[in-house]
Amino acid sequence: MTKKQQKPAEEESWGKFFRDVLVMFLIFASVYYVIFSFFLANEVVSGPSMQPTFEDGDRLIAVRKFTPKRNDVVIIKAPDQAGAMYIKRVIGLPGDTVQSKNDVLYINGKKVAQPYLNNKYKKADNLAGSNYTSNFKVKIKKGYYWVMGDHRDVSKDSRYFGQVKRSYLLSKVVLRYWPVTKISTNFY
């Protein structure tokens, strides 16, 4: 064989290689698009309302299809700001009576633990002689939820904008993947 005969075969194998890589890339990109358009959401935390559970800049994966349960961390469509989304914790379910009295949470008259509130912000408020969570009592309507941030001093939540329709609960957080040192699926 001469060099002229080998060169077209080499060029053809490089062309086939790049074509195969392009096809694989397009397949992976399509699968990624479908998964993150219909099943999962890739979110970035912005703001302090869920501190210390989540910090500004944390990156999360959330599932779009879910049945909300108490204490789920959810991404909601902001009821008070067009185009915005908030990250909150589900506190009250449809039909519940939710009450906070002197920093104790009651659901349907029963005291409920809030381990995610054992933080420096609550301790500072309590040392200063004030409640971390303002006192309130509310009956949740059918099809609605009561959501609150973990950093109660700064969180704009149901205490501010009221009960949230189920359709406003967009996704449930299932994984924090960034920062790598804080990878977690447990948000208590």
Short mmCIF file of C-alpha atoms in Angstrom, two decimals, residues 62-139:
data_model
loop_
_atom_site.label_atom_id
_atom_site.label_comp_id
_atom_site.label_asym_id
_atom_site.label_seq_id
_atom_site.Cartn_x
_atom_site.Cartn_y
_atom_site.Cartn_z
CA ALA A 62 -35.37 18.53 43.31
CA VAL A 63 -38.07 16.19 41.97
CA ARG A 64 -41.02 17.74 40.18
CA LYS A 65 -43.60 14.99 40.79
CA PHE A 66 -44.21 14.53 44.53
CA THR A 67 -46.84 14.37 47.24
CA PRO A 68 -46.06 17.07 49.82
CA LYS A 69 -45.44 15.83 53.35
CA ARG A 70 -44.75 17.71 56.54
CA ASN A 71 -41.11 18.88 56.81
CA ASP A 72 -40.41 18.43 53.08
CA VAL A 73 -38.16 21.17 51.74
CA VAL A 74 -39.82 22.53 48.62
CA ILE A 75 -39.30 25.05 45.87
CA ILE A 76 -42.39 27.22 45.51
CA LYS A 77 -43.58 29.78 43.04
CA ALA A 78 -43.51 33.02 45.03
CA PRO A 79 -47.10 34.09 45.70
CA ASP A 80 -46.06 37.70 46.23
CA GLN A 81 -43.49 38.25 43.48
CA ALA A 82 -44.06 37.39 39.82
CA GLY A 83 -41.40 35.12 38.32
CA ALA A 84 -39.62 34.45 41.64
CA MET A 85 -39.22 31.15 43.46
CA TYR A 86 -38.62 30.50 47.16
CA ILE A 87 -37.22 27.56 49.08
CA LYS A 88 -39.28 26.70 52.17
CA ARG A 89 -40.21 23.86 54.51
CA VAL A 90 -43.74 22.40 54.53
CA ILE A 91 -45.14 22.89 58.03
CA GLY A 92 -48.91 22.58 57.66
CA LEU A 93 -50.95 20.27 55.44
CA PRO A 94 -54.52 20.77 54.20
CA GLY A 95 -56.96 20.62 57.12
CA ASP A 96 -54.28 21.13 59.81
CA THR A 97 -54.49 23.71 62.54
CA VAL A 98 -50.99 25.15 62.91
CA GLN A 99 -50.02 27.18 65.95
CA SER A 100 -46.75 28.66 67.13
CA LYS A 101 -46.77 29.80 70.74
CA ASN A 102 -43.62 30.90 72.58
CA ASP A 103 -41.39 29.11 70.02
CA VAL A 104 -43.29 25.82 70.33
CA LEU A 105 -45.03 24.45 67.24
CA TYR A 106 -48.38 22.71 67.58
CA ILE A 107 -50.08 20.81 64.78
CA ASN A 108 -53.69 19.94 65.54
CA GLY A 109 -53.02 20.66 69.21
CA LYS A 110 -49.99 18.36 69.50
CA LYS A 111 -46.49 19.64 70.15
CA VAL A 112 -44.18 19.01 67.18
CA ALA A 113 -40.37 18.87 67.31
CA GLN A 114 -38.44 21.20 65.00
CA PRO A 115 -34.83 19.88 65.11
CA TYR A 116 -33.88 22.05 62.11
CA LEU A 117 -34.38 25.14 64.32
CA ASN A 118 -31.65 24.17 66.75
CA ASN A 119 -29.30 26.85 65.44
CA LYS A 120 -27.37 29.97 66.39
CA TYR A 121 -30.10 32.31 65.13
CA LYS A 122 -32.77 30.86 67.43
CA LYS A 123 -30.35 30.77 70.37
CA ALA A 124 -29.45 34.45 69.84
CA ASP A 125 -33.13 35.47 69.77
CA ASN A 126 -33.91 33.44 72.87
CA LEU A 127 -30.89 34.89 74.73
CA ALA A 128 -32.15 38.36 73.80
CA GLY A 129 -35.52 37.47 75.32
CA SER A 130 -37.51 37.24 72.10
CA ASN A 131 -39.25 34.44 70.22
CA TYR A 132 -37.59 33.05 67.12
CA THR A 133 -40.99 32.32 65.56
CA SER A 134 -43.76 34.86 66.00
CA ASN A 135 -46.94 33.59 67.65
CA PHE A 136 -49.77 32.68 65.28
CA LYS A 137 -52.61 30.22 64.84
CA VAL A 138 -54.13 29.27 61.48
CA LYS A 139 -56.44 26.62 60.03
#
